[in-house]
Short mmCIF file of C-alpha atoms in Angstrom, two decimals:
data_model
loop_
_atom_site.label_atom_id
_atom_site.label_comp_id
_atom_site.label_asym_id
_atom_site.label_seq_id
_atom_site.Cartn_x
_atom_site.Cartn_y
_atom_site.Cartn_z
CA MET O 98 -61.43 -79.37 -39.47
CA VAL O 99 -58.96 -76.45 -40.75
CA LEU O 100 -56.02 -78.28 -39.25
CA SER O 101 -56.80 -81.62 -41.01
CA GLN O 102 -57.47 -79.57 -44.19
CA ARG O 103 -53.95 -77.83 -44.12
CA ASN O 104 -52.37 -81.25 -43.42
CA CYS O 105 -54.25 -82.79 -46.11
CA ALA O 106 -52.91 -80.04 -48.55
CA PHE O 107 -49.59 -80.38 -47.41
CA LEU O 108 -49.60 -84.42 -48.02
CA LEU O 109 -50.63 -83.78 -51.47
CA VAL O 110 -47.82 -81.22 -52.16
CA PHE O 111 -45.42 -83.63 -50.53
CA VAL O 112 -46.74 -86.55 -52.78
CA ALA O 113 -46.78 -84.37 -56.15
CA ALA O 114 -42.90 -83.30 -55.40
CA PHE O 115 -42.11 -86.93 -54.68
CA CYS O 116 -43.66 -88.23 -58.09
CA LEU O 117 -42.06 -85.38 -59.70
CA GLU O 118 -38.73 -86.54 -58.45
CA LEU O 119 -39.18 -89.88 -59.44
CA TYR O 120 -40.39 -89.09 -62.91
CA GLN O 121 -37.28 -87.02 -63.57
CA ALA O 122 -35.03 -89.90 -62.44
CA GLN O 123 -35.08 -91.63 -65.69
CA HIS O 124 -31.20 -92.77 -65.62
CA ILE O 125 -29.83 -94.69 -63.01
CA VAL O 126 -26.15 -93.83 -62.68
CA GLY O 127 -23.62 -96.54 -63.17
CA ARG O 128 -25.85 -98.55 -65.47
CA CYS O 129 -24.08 -99.16 -69.01
CA ARG O 130 -26.01 -100.38 -71.86
CA CYS O 131 -23.17 -103.03 -72.53
CA PRO O 132 -22.36 -104.49 -69.30
CA LEU O 133 -20.44 -107.57 -71.42
CA PHE O 134 -18.65 -107.21 -74.90
CA SER O 135 -18.79 -109.55 -77.69
CA ARG O 136 -16.25 -110.59 -80.14
CA ILE O 137 -17.03 -109.44 -83.53
CA TYR O 138 -15.86 -109.85 -86.90
CA ARG O 139 -16.07 -106.97 -89.19
CA TYR O 140 -18.48 -108.25 -92.02
CA ASN O 141 -21.93 -107.80 -92.55
CA ILE O 142 -22.11 -105.02 -90.24
CA THR O 143 -25.42 -102.96 -90.92
CA ASN O 144 -25.35 -100.22 -88.26
CA PHE O 145 -23.61 -98.99 -85.23
CA GLN O 146 -24.14 -96.42 -82.30
CA VAL O 147 -21.30 -94.73 -80.30
CA TYR O 148 -22.72 -93.40 -77.08
CA GLU O 149 -20.50 -91.00 -75.28
CA PRO O 150 -19.81 -90.98 -71.68
CA CYS O 151 -22.70 -89.74 -69.78
CA PRO O 152 -24.10 -89.57 -65.93
CA ARG O 153 -25.28 -93.10 -66.38
CA CYS O 154 -22.28 -94.48 -67.64
CA ASP O 155 -18.65 -93.41 -67.63
CA SER O 156 -17.29 -95.05 -70.69
CA THR O 157 -17.82 -94.69 -74.20
CA GLU O 158 -20.11 -97.58 -75.82
CA VAL O 159 -20.23 -98.81 -79.14
CA ILE O 160 -23.22 -101.09 -80.26
CA LEU O 161 -23.03 -102.87 -83.72
CA THR O 162 -25.82 -104.22 -85.52
CA ARG O 163 -25.13 -107.16 -88.12
CA ILE O 164 -26.71 -109.51 -90.21
CA LYS O 165 -26.23 -113.16 -89.25
CA LEU O 166 -25.97 -116.38 -91.39
CA ASP O 167 -29.81 -116.89 -90.95
CA ASN O 168 -30.41 -113.39 -92.11
CA SER O 169 -31.60 -112.20 -88.83
CA THR O 170 -30.00 -109.22 -87.11
CA GLU O 171 -28.19 -109.06 -83.86
CA GLN O 172 -27.02 -106.29 -81.83
CA LEU O 173 -23.55 -106.62 -80.09
CA CYS O 174 -21.51 -104.64 -77.69
CA ILE O 175 -17.86 -104.36 -78.43
CA HIS O 176 -15.09 -103.15 -76.42
CA PRO O 177 -14.37 -99.16 -77.04
CA ARG O 178 -10.74 -99.88 -77.10
CA GLY O 179 -10.77 -102.75 -79.57
CA LYS O 180 -9.45 -102.21 -83.24
CA ILE O 181 -12.94 -102.32 -84.77
CA ALA O 182 -14.51 -99.94 -82.17
CA VAL O 183 -11.63 -97.28 -82.45
CA ASN O 184 -11.69 -97.25 -86.38
CA LEU O 185 -15.52 -96.80 -86.17
CA ILE O 186 -15.05 -93.95 -83.46
CA LYS O 187 -12.53 -92.21 -85.50
CA CYS O 188 -14.55 -92.37 -88.74
CA TRP O 189 -17.75 -91.14 -86.63
CA GLU O 190 -15.90 -88.44 -85.50
CA SER O 191 -14.30 -87.47 -88.87
CA ILE O 192 -17.94 -87.46 -90.53
CA ASN O 193 -18.92 -85.04 -87.63
CA LYS O 194 -21.33 -87.38 -86.07
CA GLU O 195 -23.67 -87.32 -89.02
CA GLU O 196 -26.17 -90.09 -89.02
CA SER O 197 -26.60 -89.46 -92.85
CA ARG O 198 -23.14 -90.33 -93.55
CA LYS O 199 -22.98 -93.39 -91.35
CA MET O 200 -22.63 -95.76 -94.23
CA GLU O 201 -19.37 -94.45 -94.91
CA CYS O 202 -18.04 -95.88 -91.68
CA ILE O 203 -19.58 -98.89 -92.18
CA GLU O 204 -18.44 -99.50 -95.77
CA ARG O 205 -14.82 -99.04 -94.40
CA MET O 206 -15.30 -101.64 -91.81
CA ASN O 207 -17.15 -104.17 -94.03
CA ARG O 208 -14.34 -103.84 -96.85
CA PRO O 209 -11.66 -106.87 -96.43
CA GLU O 210 -8.19 -105.83 -95.27
CA GLU O 211 -5.88 -105.46 -98.35
CA LYS O 212 -2.66 -107.55 -98.02
CA THR O 213 0.49 -105.80 -99.02
CA SER O 214 3.28 -108.44 -99.86
CA GLU O 215 7.08 -107.19 -100.37
CA ASP O 216 8.64 -109.84 -102.73
#
């Protein structure tokens, strides 16, 4: 009977350790939030997120939220080396990644480009 109690205690410790390992494995390596990238036009951007490389994904990810024509919102992943993403990342870093100042970057992106003509 002593032997079976010891085996039972060992089994419980093993199961508890296994469950703890599963609980701590929250991120799956190699799974990025953005498996595909969308083409985006700069207008109507309402929010953005910049995710730095991490153990689960080895590249920077940029996710935009924008208003569609029917006034619903959509989230789009854009290529981190594209023009819009590069500008957003630069702005994000220049404001020291402060969430409260995100609108500064969004306002820059929503402004129409100024055309210069030399006559």
